């Protein structure tokens, strides 16, 4: 948990550094790239529910 928070803060500081230097587009790209990388790791709720159904024994 703490590691994830530190990584997010690191990304924000990286983007802020680019923005302070006037490289606003690079700052935006940095934030978008990191956001989409994190989003791709998430498993949608529907897939998690389907996986649980496969594990359970069928009802009789």
mmCIF file with all atom_site columns, C-alpha atoms in Angstrom:
data_model
loop_
_atom_site.group_PDB
_atom_site.id
_atom_site.type_symbol
_atom_site.label_atom_id
_atom_site.label_alt_id
_atom_site.label_comp_id
_atom_site.label_asym_id
_atom_site.label_entity_id
_atom_site.label_seq_id
_atom_site.pdbx_PDB_ins_code
_atom_site.Cartn_x
_atom_site.Cartn_y
_atom_site.Cartn_z
_atom_site.occupancy
_atom_site.B_iso_or_equiv
_atom_site.pdbx_formal_charge
_atom_site.auth_seq_id
_atom_site.auth_comp_id
_atom_site.auth_asym_id
_atom_site.auth_atom_id
_atom_site.pdbx_PDB_model_num
ATOM 1  C CA . UNK A 1 1  ? 0.000   0.000   0.000   1.00 0.00 ? 1  UNK A CA 1
ATOM 2  C CA . UNK A 1 2  ? 2.728   2.433   0.956   1.00 0.00 ? 2  UNK A CA 1
ATOM 3  C CA . UNK A 1 3  ? 4.726   1.435   -2.121  1.00 0.00 ? 3  UNK A CA 1
ATOM 4  C CA . UNK A 1 4  ? 1.817   2.295   -4.433  1.00 0.00 ? 4  UNK A CA 1
ATOM 5  C CA . UNK A 1 5  ? 1.378   5.670   -2.763  1.00 0.00 ? 5  UNK A CA 1
ATOM 6  C CA . UNK A 1 6  ? 5.079   6.459   -3.088  1.00 0.00 ? 6  UNK A CA 1
ATOM 7  C CA . UNK A 1 7  ? 5.009   5.486   -6.780  1.00 0.00 ? 7  UNK A CA 1
ATOM 8  C CA . UNK A 1 8  ? 2.032   7.791   -7.430  1.00 0.00 ? 8  UNK A CA 1
ATOM 9  C CA . UNK A 1 9  ? 3.744   10.678  -5.644  1.00 0.00 ? 9  UNK A CA 1
ATOM 10 C CA . UNK A 1 10 ? 6.912   10.029  -7.661  1.00 0.00 ? 10 UNK A CA 1
ATOM 11 C CA . UNK A 1 11 ? 4.916   10.184  -10.918 1.00 0.00 ? 11 UNK A CA 1
ATOM 12 C CA . UNK A 1 12 ? 3.231   13.427  -9.846  1.00 0.00 ? 12 UNK A CA 1
ATOM 13 C CA . UNK A 1 13 ? 6.578   15.024  -9.015  1.00 0.00 ? 13 UNK A CA 1
ATOM 14 C CA . UNK A 1 14 ? 7.977   13.880  -12.357 1.00 0.00 ? 14 UNK A CA 1
ATOM 15 C CA . UNK A 1 15 ? 5.058   15.493  -14.200 1.00 0.00 ? 15 UNK A CA 1
ATOM 16 C CA . UNK A 1 16 ? 5.348   18.642  -12.073 1.00 0.00 ? 16 UNK A CA 1
ATOM 17 C CA . UNK A 1 17 ? 9.041   18.933  -12.957 1.00 0.00 ? 17 UNK A CA 1
ATOM 18 C CA . UNK A 1 18 ? 8.243   18.786  -16.664 1.00 0.00 ? 18 UNK A CA 1
ATOM 19 C CA . UNK A 1 19 ? 5.443   21.329  -16.240 1.00 0.00 ? 19 UNK A CA 1
ATOM 20 C CA . UNK A 1 20 ? 7.676   23.750  -14.319 1.00 0.00 ? 20 UNK A CA 1
ATOM 21 C CA . UNK A 1 21 ? 10.224  23.545  -17.132 1.00 0.00 ? 21 UNK A CA 1
ATOM 22 C CA . UNK A 1 22 ? 7.497   24.457  -19.618 1.00 0.00 ? 22 UNK A CA 1
ATOM 23 C CA . UNK A 1 23 ? 7.154   21.003  -21.168 1.00 0.00 ? 23 UNK A CA 1
ATOM 24 C CA . UNK A 1 24 ? 3.419   20.758  -20.566 1.00 0.00 ? 24 UNK A CA 1
ATOM 25 C CA . UNK A 1 25 ? 2.783   18.171  -23.273 1.00 0.00 ? 25 UNK A CA 1
ATOM 26 C CA . UNK A 1 26 ? 5.416   15.817  -21.852 1.00 0.00 ? 26 UNK A CA 1
ATOM 27 C CA . UNK A 1 27 ? 3.894   16.273  -18.381 1.00 0.00 ? 27 UNK A CA 1
ATOM 28 C CA . UNK A 1 28 ? 0.460   15.307  -19.726 1.00 0.00 ? 28 UNK A CA 1
ATOM 29 C CA . UNK A 1 29 ? 1.870   12.306  -21.576 1.00 0.00 ? 29 UNK A CA 1
ATOM 30 C CA . UNK A 1 30 ? 3.678   11.137  -18.434 1.00 0.00 ? 30 UNK A CA 1
ATOM 31 C CA . UNK A 1 31 ? 0.494   11.247  -16.378 1.00 0.00 ? 31 UNK A CA 1
ATOM 32 C CA . UNK A 1 32 ? -1.595  9.575   -19.100 1.00 0.00 ? 32 UNK A CA 1
ATOM 33 C CA . UNK A 1 33 ? 0.947   6.810   -19.692 1.00 0.00 ? 33 UNK A CA 1
ATOM 34 C CA . UNK A 1 34 ? 1.212   6.001   -15.999 1.00 0.00 ? 34 UNK A CA 1
ATOM 35 C CA . UNK A 1 35 ? -2.577  6.131   -15.569 1.00 0.00 ? 35 UNK A CA 1
ATOM 36 C CA . UNK A 1 36 ? -3.197  3.731   -18.449 1.00 0.00 ? 36 UNK A CA 1
ATOM 37 C CA . UNK A 1 37 ? -0.462  1.339   -17.269 1.00 0.00 ? 37 UNK A CA 1
ATOM 38 C CA . UNK A 1 38 ? -2.181  1.158   -13.893 1.00 0.00 ? 38 UNK A CA 1
ATOM 39 C CA . UNK A 1 39 ? -5.619  0.826   -15.447 1.00 0.00 ? 39 UNK A CA 1
ATOM 40 C CA . UNK A 1 40 ? -4.523  -2.128  -17.615 1.00 0.00 ? 40 UNK A CA 1
ATOM 41 C CA . UNK A 1 41 ? -3.472  -4.055  -14.500 1.00 0.00 ? 41 UNK A CA 1
ATOM 42 C CA . UNK A 1 42 ? -6.986  -3.896  -13.042 1.00 0.00 ? 42 UNK A CA 1
ATOM 43 C CA . UNK A 1 43 ? -9.335  -6.806  -13.649 1.00 0.00 ? 43 UNK A CA 1
ATOM 44 C CA . UNK A 1 44 ? -12.922 -5.795  -14.473 1.00 0.00 ? 44 UNK A CA 1
ATOM 45 C CA . UNK A 1 45 ? -15.584 -6.766  -11.932 1.00 0.00 ? 45 UNK A CA 1
ATOM 46 C CA . UNK A 1 46 ? -17.413 -8.960  -14.442 1.00 0.00 ? 46 UNK A CA 1
ATOM 47 C CA . UNK A 1 47 ? -14.328 -11.092 -15.007 1.00 0.00 ? 47 UNK A CA 1
ATOM 48 C CA . UNK A 1 48 ? -13.789 -11.480 -11.262 1.00 0.00 ? 48 UNK A CA 1
ATOM 49 C CA . UNK A 1 49 ? -17.394 -12.638 -10.822 1.00 0.00 ? 49 UNK A CA 1
ATOM 50 C CA . UNK A 1 50 ? -17.031 -15.128 -13.691 1.00 0.00 ? 50 UNK A CA 1
ATOM 51 C CA . UNK A 1 51 ? -13.856 -16.512 -12.142 1.00 0.00 ? 51 UNK A CA 1
ATOM 52 C CA . UNK A 1 52 ? -15.629 -17.033 -8.807  1.00 0.00 ? 52 UNK A CA 1
ATOM 53 C CA . UNK A 1 53 ? -18.484 -18.859 -10.525 1.00 0.00 ? 53 UNK A CA 1
ATOM 54 C CA . UNK A 1 54 ? -16.032 -21.264 -12.141 1.00 0.00 ? 54 UNK A CA 1
ATOM 55 C CA . UNK A 1 55 ? -14.484 -22.104 -8.779  1.00 0.00 ? 55 UNK A CA 1
ATOM 56 C CA . UNK A 1 56 ? -17.797 -22.836 -7.032  1.00 0.00 ? 56 UNK A CA 1
ATOM 57 C CA . UNK A 1 57 ? -19.456 -26.229 -7.173  1.00 0.00 ? 57 UNK A CA 1
ATOM 58 C CA . UNK A 1 58 ? -22.673 -26.397 -9.211  1.00 0.00 ? 58 UNK A CA 1
ATOM 59 C CA . UNK A 1 59 ? -25.967 -26.152 -7.294  1.00 0.00 ? 59 UNK A CA 1
ATOM 60 C CA . UNK A 1 60 ? -28.237 -29.174 -7.206  1.00 0.00 ? 60 UNK A CA 1
#
